Coordinates of C-alpha atoms and ligand atoms in Angstrom, one line a residue:
M1 CA 18.8 16.8 -23.6
R2 CA 20.2 13.8 -25.5
E3 CA 17.9 13.2 -28.4
I4 CA 20.0 11.0 -30.6
A5 CA 20.1 7.4 -29.5
P6 CA 23.5 5.6 -29.6
E7 CA 24.1 3.1 -32.3
P8 CA 23.3 -0.5 -31.3
P9 CA 26.5 -2.5 -30.9
A10 CA 28.1 -3.7 -34.1
V11 CA 28.2 -7.3 -33.0
V12 CA 24.8 -8.5 -31.9
R13 CA 25.2 -10.9 -29.0
N14 CA 22.3 -12.8 -27.7
D15 CA 23.1 -13.0 -24.1
V16 CA 19.6 -12.8 -22.7
A17 CA 19.8 -16.5 -21.9
A18 CA 23.1 -15.9 -20.0
I19 CA 21.6 -13.1 -18.0
Q20 CA 18.5 -15.2 -17.2
E21 CA 20.8 -18.0 -16.0
L22 CA 22.3 -15.5 -13.5
Y23 CA 18.8 -15.0 -12.2
K24 CA 18.8 -18.5 -10.8
N25 CA 20.3 -16.6 -7.8
V26 CA 17.5 -14.1 -7.6
V27 CA 14.3 -14.7 -5.5
P28 CA 11.7 -15.6 -8.1
S29 CA 9.0 -13.2 -6.8
Y30 CA 8.6 -11.6 -10.3
A31 CA 7.2 -13.1 -13.5
R32 CA 9.6 -11.3 -15.8
F33 CA 9.3 -10.6 -19.5
D34 CA 12.0 -12.3 -21.7
L35 CA 13.8 -9.0 -22.1
A36 CA 17.2 -8.0 -20.7
I37 CA 17.7 -4.3 -20.8
S38 CA 21.2 -3.0 -21.2
H39 CA 20.9 0.8 -21.4
G40 CA 18.7 3.7 -22.2
A41 CA 18.7 7.2 -23.7
G42 CA 15.9 9.6 -23.3
S43 CA 12.6 7.9 -24.1
Y44 CA 14.3 4.8 -25.5
V45 CA 15.9 1.7 -24.0
F46 CA 18.1 -1.0 -25.7
D47 CA 18.2 -4.7 -24.9
V48 CA 21.3 -6.7 -24.8
T49 CA 20.8 -7.8 -28.4
G50 CA 20.9 -4.1 -29.5
K51 CA 17.1 -3.9 -30.2
R52 CA 15.6 -0.5 -29.5
Y53 CA 12.4 0.1 -27.6
L54 CA 10.3 3.2 -27.1
D55 CA 9.8 3.2 -23.4
L56 CA 6.2 4.3 -22.6
G57 CA 6.5 2.5 -19.2
G58 CA 9.2 4.7 -17.8
G59 CA 10.2 2.0 -15.2
I60 CA 6.6 2.2 -13.9
A61 CA 6.2 5.9 -13.7
V62 CA 9.8 6.5 -12.3
C63 CA 12.1 7.8 -15.1
C64 CA 10.2 11.1 -15.4
I65 CA 12.9 13.0 -17.3
G66 CA 14.1 10.0 -19.4
H67 CA 16.9 7.5 -19.3
A68 CA 20.5 8.4 -18.8
N69 CA 19.5 12.1 -18.5
P70 CA 22.8 14.0 -18.5
E71 CA 21.6 16.5 -15.9
I72 CA 20.8 13.6 -13.5
T73 CA 24.2 12.1 -14.2
E74 CA 25.8 15.5 -13.4
A75 CA 23.9 15.9 -10.2
L76 CA 24.9 12.4 -9.1
V77 CA 28.5 13.0 -9.9
Q78 CA 28.8 16.4 -8.3
Q79 CA 27.0 15.5 -5.1
S80 CA 28.8 12.2 -4.7
K81 CA 32.1 14.0 -4.9
K82 CA 30.9 16.1 -1.9
I83 CA 29.1 13.6 0.2
V84 CA 26.8 10.6 -0.5
H85 CA 25.4 9.8 3.0
I86 CA 25.7 11.2 6.5
S87 CA 22.5 9.9 8.4
N88 CA 19.6 11.8 9.8
L89 CA 21.5 12.5 13.0
Y90 CA 22.7 15.7 11.2
Y91 CA 21.4 18.4 9.0
N92 CA 22.1 18.4 5.3
E93 CA 21.3 21.2 2.9
P94 CA 19.9 19.3 0.0
Q95 CA 17.3 17.6 2.2
G96 CA 16.2 21.0 3.6
R97 CA 16.0 22.6 0.1
L98 CA 14.0 19.7 -1.3
A99 CA 11.5 19.8 1.5
R100 CA 11.1 23.6 0.8
E101 CA 10.6 22.8 -2.9
I102 CA 7.8 20.3 -2.1
V103 CA 6.1 22.6 0.4
N104 CA 6.3 25.5 -2.1
A105 CA 4.8 23.3 -4.8
L106 CA 2.0 22.1 -2.5
A107 CA 1.0 24.0 0.6
P108 CA 2.4 24.8 4.1
G109 CA 3.4 21.6 5.8
K110 CA 6.4 19.4 6.5
V111 CA 8.1 16.5 4.6
F112 CA 9.6 13.2 5.7
F113 CA 12.0 11.5 3.4
C114 CA 12.3 7.8 2.9
N115 CA 13.3 5.4 0.1
S116 CA 10.2 3.9 -1.6
G117 CA 6.5 4.2 -2.0
A118 CA 5.9 1.4 0.5
E119 CA 7.9 3.4 3.1
A120 CA 6.0 6.6 2.3
D121 CA 2.7 4.8 2.9
E122 CA 4.0 3.2 6.0
G123 CA 4.7 6.7 7.3
L124 CA 1.1 7.7 6.6
F125 CA -0.1 4.6 8.5
K126 CA 2.0 5.6 11.5
L127 CA 0.9 9.2 11.2
A128 CA -2.8 8.1 11.3
R129 CA -2.1 5.7 14.3
K130 CA -0.4 8.6 16.2
F131 CA -3.2 11.0 15.3
G132 CA -6.0 8.7 16.6
H133 CA -4.0 7.1 19.4
D134 CA -5.2 9.0 22.5
E135 CA -8.8 8.5 21.5
G136 CA -8.3 4.8 20.8
R137 CA -8.8 5.3 17.1
F138 CA -6.5 3.3 14.7
E139 CA -8.5 2.2 11.7
I140 CA -7.7 3.3 8.2
I141 CA -10.2 2.9 5.4
T142 CA -8.8 2.3 1.9
A143 CA -10.4 1.4 -1.5
T144 CA -11.0 -1.7 -3.5
N145 CA -8.4 -2.2 -6.2
S146 CA -6.0 0.2 -4.5
F147 CA -2.3 -0.4 -4.1
H148 CA -0.2 0.7 -1.2
G149 CA 3.1 -1.2 -1.3
R150 CA 4.4 -4.6 -0.4
T151 CA 5.2 -4.3 3.3
L152 CA 3.0 -6.2 5.7
A153 CA 1.0 -3.1 6.5
G154 CA 1.0 -2.1 2.8
I155 CA -0.6 -5.3 1.6
S156 CA -3.1 -5.1 4.5
A157 CA -4.0 -1.6 3.2
T158 CA -4.1 -2.7 -0.4
G159 CA -7.5 -3.5 -1.8
Q160 CA -6.5 -6.5 -3.9
P161 CA -6.7 -10.1 -2.5
K162 CA -3.8 -11.3 -4.7
V163 CA -1.2 -9.4 -2.8
K164 CA -2.4 -10.7 0.6
K165 CA -2.7 -14.3 -0.3
G166 CA -0.4 -16.5 1.7
F167 CA 0.7 -13.7 4.1
E168 CA -2.3 -13.8 6.5
P169 CA -3.0 -12.8 9.1
M170 CA -3.0 -9.2 7.9
V171 CA -2.0 -6.2 10.0
Q172 CA -5.2 -5.2 11.8
G173 CA -7.0 -1.9 11.4
F174 CA -7.5 -1.7 7.6
R175 CA -10.8 -1.9 5.8
E176 CA -11.6 -1.4 2.2
V177 CA -14.7 -0.1 0.4
P178 CA -15.4 0.4 -3.3
Y179 CA -13.5 3.3 -4.9
N180 CA -15.4 6.5 -6.0
D181 CA -18.3 5.4 -3.7
L182 CA -18.8 8.1 -1.1
D183 CA -21.8 6.3 0.5
A184 CA -19.8 3.2 1.0
M185 CA -17.0 5.2 2.6
R186 CA -19.5 7.0 4.9
A187 CA -21.1 3.7 5.9
A188 CA -17.7 2.1 6.7
I189 CA -16.6 4.7 9.2
S190 CA -16.6 3.4 12.8
P191 CA -15.8 5.0 16.2
A192 CA -12.3 3.4 15.7
T193 CA -11.6 5.1 12.3
A194 CA -8.7 7.5 12.2
A195 CA -8.1 8.1 8.5
I196 CA -9.0 7.5 4.9
L197 CA -6.4 6.7 2.4
V198 CA -7.0 6.7 -1.4
E199 CA -5.0 7.2 -4.6
G200 CA -5.9 10.3 -6.7
I201 CA -5.7 7.9 -9.6
Q202 CA -5.5 4.2 -9.0
G203 CA -2.5 3.0 -10.9
E204 CA -1.9 -0.7 -10.3
G205 CA -5.7 -1.1 -10.1
G206 CA -6.0 -0.2 -13.8
I207 CA -6.0 3.7 -14.1
N208 CA -9.2 4.7 -12.3
V209 CA -9.5 8.4 -11.8
A210 CA -11.1 9.8 -8.6
A211 CA -14.3 11.8 -9.4
P212 CA -14.1 15.5 -8.3
E213 CA -17.2 15.0 -6.1
Y214 CA -15.6 12.0 -4.5
L215 CA -12.5 14.0 -3.4
L216 CA -14.6 16.9 -2.2
G217 CA -17.0 14.5 -0.4
L218 CA -14.1 12.7 1.3
R219 CA -12.7 16.0 2.5
Q220 CA -16.1 16.9 4.0
L221 CA -16.5 13.5 5.5
C222 CA -13.0 13.7 7.1
D223 CA -13.8 17.2 8.5
E224 CA -17.1 16.1 10.0
Q225 CA -15.8 12.9 11.5
K226 CA -12.3 14.3 12.5
L227 CA -10.4 11.9 10.2
L228 CA -7.2 12.4 8.3
L229 CA -7.6 12.5 4.5
M230 CA -4.5 10.9 3.1
I231 CA -3.7 10.6 -0.6
D232 CA -1.3 7.9 -2.0
A233 CA 0.3 9.9 -4.8
V234 CA 3.2 7.5 -5.4
Q235 CA 2.2 6.8 -9.0
C236 CA -0.2 9.7 -9.9
G237 CA 1.9 12.5 -8.4
H238 CA 4.9 14.5 -9.4
F239 CA 3.5 16.5 -12.3
R240 CA 2.4 13.3 -14.3
T241 CA -1.1 14.5 -14.8
G242 CA -0.1 18.1 -15.7
R243 CA -0.2 19.4 -12.1
F244 CA 2.1 18.6 -9.2
Q245 CA -0.7 16.4 -7.7
S246 CA -3.4 14.6 -9.5
F247 CA -6.1 16.0 -7.2
Q248 CA -5.1 19.5 -8.4
R249 CA -5.7 18.4 -12.0
I250 CA -8.9 16.6 -11.2
L251 CA -10.3 19.6 -9.3
E252 CA -9.3 22.2 -11.9
N253 CA -12.2 24.4 -12.8
V254 CA -14.5 22.6 -10.3
P255 CA -16.6 25.1 -8.3
H256 CA -15.8 25.3 -4.6
A257 CA -12.7 23.1 -5.0
Q258 CA -10.0 25.8 -4.7
G259 CA -9.3 25.2 -1.1
F260 CA -9.1 21.4 -1.3
L261 CA -6.1 19.9 0.5
P262 CA -5.5 16.5 1.9
D263 CA -3.9 16.1 5.3
A264 CA -1.0 14.0 4.1
I265 CA 0.4 12.8 0.8
A266 CA 2.7 9.8 0.0
M267 CA 5.2 10.3 -2.9
A268 CA 7.9 8.2 -4.5
K269 CA 8.3 6.7 -8.0
S270 CA 9.1 9.9 -10.1
I271 CA 10.5 12.0 -7.3
G272 CA 14.0 10.8 -7.8
G273 CA 13.7 10.3 -11.6
G274 CA 15.1 6.8 -11.2
F275 CA 17.1 7.3 -8.1
P276 CA 15.3 5.4 -5.3
M277 CA 13.4 7.9 -3.1
G278 CA 10.1 8.3 -1.3
A279 CA 8.6 11.0 0.9
F280 CA 5.5 12.1 2.6
W281 CA 4.1 15.5 3.1
V282 CA 1.9 16.4 6.0
R283 CA 0.0 19.6 6.4
N284 CA 1.1 22.0 9.1
K285 CA -1.7 21.2 11.5
Y286 CA -0.5 17.6 11.9
A287 CA 3.2 18.1 11.0
D288 CA 4.5 17.6 14.5
L289 CA 2.6 14.4 15.3
L290 CA 5.7 12.4 14.5
S291 CA 8.0 14.0 17.0
A292 CA 11.6 13.2 17.7
G293 CA 12.2 9.5 18.1
T294 CA 8.8 8.3 16.8
H295 CA 9.8 7.6 13.2
G296 CA 13.1 7.2 11.3
T297 CA 15.2 5.7 8.5
T298 CA 18.8 5.3 7.9
F299 CA 18.9 6.2 4.2
G300 CA 15.9 8.6 3.9
G301 CA 16.8 12.0 2.5
T302 CA 20.5 11.4 1.9
P303 CA 22.3 14.4 0.3
L304 CA 22.7 12.3 -2.9
A305 CA 19.0 11.4 -3.2
C306 CA 17.9 14.9 -2.4
A307 CA 20.4 16.5 -4.8
V308 CA 19.0 14.3 -7.6
A309 CA 15.4 15.0 -6.7
L310 CA 16.1 18.7 -6.6
K311 CA 17.6 18.5 -10.1
V312 CA 14.5 16.5 -11.3
M313 CA 12.2 19.2 -9.8
E314 CA 14.3 22.0 -11.4
V315 CA 14.2 20.3 -14.9
I316 CA 10.5 19.7 -14.7
Q317 CA 9.8 23.3 -13.8
R318 CA 12.4 24.9 -16.1
D319 CA 11.2 22.9 -19.1
K320 CA 7.5 23.2 -18.3
L321 CA 7.2 19.4 -18.4
A322 CA 3.8 19.5 -16.5
D323 CA 2.5 21.4 -19.5
N324 CA 4.0 18.8 -21.8
A325 CA 2.5 15.9 -19.8
R326 CA -0.8 17.6 -20.2
S327 CA -0.6 18.3 -24.0
T328 CA 1.3 15.2 -25.0
G329 CA -1.0 13.1 -22.7
S330 CA -4.0 14.7 -24.2
Y331 CA -2.7 13.9 -27.7
L332 CA -2.0 10.2 -26.7
K333 CA -5.4 9.9 -25.0
T334 CA -7.3 11.2 -28.1
E335 CA -5.4 8.8 -30.3
L336 CA -6.1 5.9 -28.0
E337 CA -9.7 6.8 -28.1
R338 CA -9.6 6.9 -31.9
L339 CA -8.1 3.3 -31.7
A340 CA -10.9 2.3 -29.3
S341 CA -13.6 3.5 -31.7
K342 CA -11.8 2.0 -34.8
F343 CA -11.1 -1.4 -33.1
P344 CA -13.8 -1.9 -30.4
D345 CA -13.1 -5.7 -30.6
I346 CA -9.6 -5.0 -29.2
V347 CA -9.8 -1.7 -27.1
K348 CA -12.7 -1.3 -24.9
T349 CA -12.1 1.9 -23.0
V350 CA -9.3 4.5 -22.4
R351 CA -8.8 6.2 -19.0
G352 CA -6.4 8.5 -17.3
L353 CA -5.0 12.1 -17.2
G354 CA -1.8 13.6 -18.6
L355 CA 0.9 10.9 -19.0
L356 CA -0.9 8.4 -16.7
L357 CA -3.0 6.6 -19.2
G358 CA -4.5 3.1 -19.5
F359 CA -6.6 1.3 -22.1
E360 CA -8.7 -1.7 -21.2
L361 CA -8.7 -4.6 -23.7
A362 CA -12.0 -5.9 -24.9
P363 CA -13.0 -9.3 -23.4
G364 CA -12.5 -12.5 -25.5
I365 CA -9.9 -11.3 -28.0
P366 CA -9.7 -14.5 -30.3
A367 CA -5.9 -14.1 -30.8
F368 CA -5.4 -14.5 -27.1
A369 CA -7.6 -17.6 -26.6
K370 CA -4.8 -20.1 -27.3
S371 CA -2.7 -19.0 -24.3
E372 CA -3.5 -19.2 -20.5
R373 CA -1.6 -15.9 -19.9
A374 CA -3.5 -12.7 -19.1
P375 CA -4.5 -10.7 -22.2
S376 CA -2.6 -7.7 -20.8
I377 CA 0.6 -9.7 -20.7
Q378 CA 0.0 -11.1 -24.2
F379 CA -0.7 -7.7 -25.6
V380 CA 2.5 -6.2 -23.9
N381 CA 4.5 -9.1 -25.4
K382 CA 3.2 -8.1 -28.9
L383 CA 4.3 -4.5 -28.2
H384 CA 7.7 -5.8 -27.2
E385 CA 8.0 -7.6 -30.5
L386 CA 7.3 -4.3 -32.2
G387 CA 9.7 -2.3 -30.1
L388 CA 7.5 -0.7 -27.5
L389 CA 7.5 -1.0 -23.7
A390 CA 4.2 -0.6 -21.8
I391 CA 3.1 -1.8 -18.4
P392 CA 0.2 -4.3 -17.7
A393 CA -2.2 -3.5 -14.9
G394 CA -4.2 -6.5 -13.9
N395 CA -5.4 -8.9 -16.6
Q396 CA -7.0 -6.4 -19.0
V397 CA -5.4 -3.0 -18.8
I398 CA -2.3 -1.6 -20.5
R399 CA -0.7 1.4 -18.8
L400 CA 1.4 4.2 -20.4
L401 CA 3.5 6.1 -17.9
P402 CA 6.3 7.6 -20.1
P403 CA 8.8 10.3 -19.2
L404 CA 7.2 13.7 -18.8
N405 CA 9.5 15.0 -21.6
L406 CA 8.2 12.6 -24.1
S407 CA 8.2 14.4 -27.5
R408 CA 5.2 14.7 -29.8
R409 CA 7.1 12.6 -32.4
E410 CA 7.8 9.9 -29.8
A411 CA 4.1 9.9 -28.8
E412 CA 3.2 9.5 -32.5
E413 CA 5.6 6.6 -32.8
G414 CA 4.0 5.0 -29.8
V415 CA 0.5 5.3 -31.3
Q416 CA 1.7 3.8 -34.6
L417 CA 3.3 0.8 -32.7
I418 CA 0.1 0.2 -30.7
E419 CA -2.0 0.4 -33.8
A420 CA 0.4 -2.1 -35.5
A421 CA 0.0 -4.5 -32.6
I422 CA -3.8 -4.2 -32.8
A423 CA -3.6 -4.9 -36.6
K424 CA -1.5 -8.0 -36.0
L425 CA -4.0 -9.3 -33.5
R426 CA -6.8 -8.9 -36.1
A427 CA -4.9 -10.4 -39.0
Ligands
PLP1 C1 4.2 1.7 -6.7 C2 3.3 2.1 -5.6 C3 3.5 1.9 -4.3 C4 4.7 1.2 -3.7 O1 5.9 1.8 -4.1 P1 7.3 1.1 -3.9 O2 8.3 2.1 -4.2 O3 7.2 -0.1 -4.9 O4 7.4 0.6 -2.5 C5 2.6 2.4 -3.4 N1 1.5 3.1 -3.8 C6 1.2 3.3 -5.1 C7 0.0 4.0 -5.5 C8 2.1 2.8 -6.0 O5 1.8 3.0 -7.3

């Protein structure tokens, strides 16, 4: 593990503007921060001026074993010397081994590999359609404030009006009800319903954790009504909460929860440690619904992507990074809660599990009144000034989704920087 960050370049060149100029040729679908990142090492990244940032955003829960991890580099180099891509017309060993790893970490079932979270979710939508098809059932119920990717079906499933705006009409067959509200879910089920899809912890929606009773209630509801229970674990999965899946962490020590298992799970973000990859797992009972010719992808499960994902799995398990996510996450959460009680005028609440944390800013922070921009964006800009990356979620929440091998010292540095940002706002 590379711990020592490289020296910033001797000559500080300010070429942010030059890079921004190149972005005249990029579709402007993102409101980007005024930062141009050049490289990273472990939990740190460096911008093109040589300034160092502690990265508690992790590329939005992606870089789960840090930046420029030499073991990922080695896996990429070795596998790319053998073969990068061959297509899903043939077998390749890394794909088979990775599927076995995921099944072993989870439960008997089968895995489909794709390239992103949106594609993993799309696979779940098709699975649900196929499941309900012969009975004329097609509807999938999702939750308010959810996020399920940017494809047309993904935005239709997503419970946030802002992602749908301008793209209507939506794909039919999606309905949303408030999250963590079992009665609302029960009431929404119709004869056309085939499945329920929720996140274990809503990420983009501002770090909202499913209640244990909610998960258990959804399982019961799906069993009674013959529906698929599908979990979008794209952000909350892959050991981030201290267990492979967030529902395992949420249901720890909950009576009668040991046998809990969803019917399908979408994965992406951390699975490739930065190499683009997605997957979905489906339990054995439904694993053959998507039979030959019903679903596919050119790039999904290439030997290269799978070799990297296998290495990521191996490092996480060998270095007990789930345990680190749990302990370092617990330290961070306790410290954020301390800041919330010390500065209630700035930090309202702290939410999350393991290294998937969020803090909600208090309403009406005077220092933010002068600008039209969302408080979350303004706060993150303050963090950038101080050398810390974090990710806004909506207008009020700041998310921390650092690498799972974040050290205690780095976590302490993060807390100091957040506290310094708060102090600046109150000065
Ligand atoms: C990020 C995310 C997606 C979409 O993943 P992409 O790789 O951006 O397509 C879907 N669901 C959840 C819960 C996510 O956090």
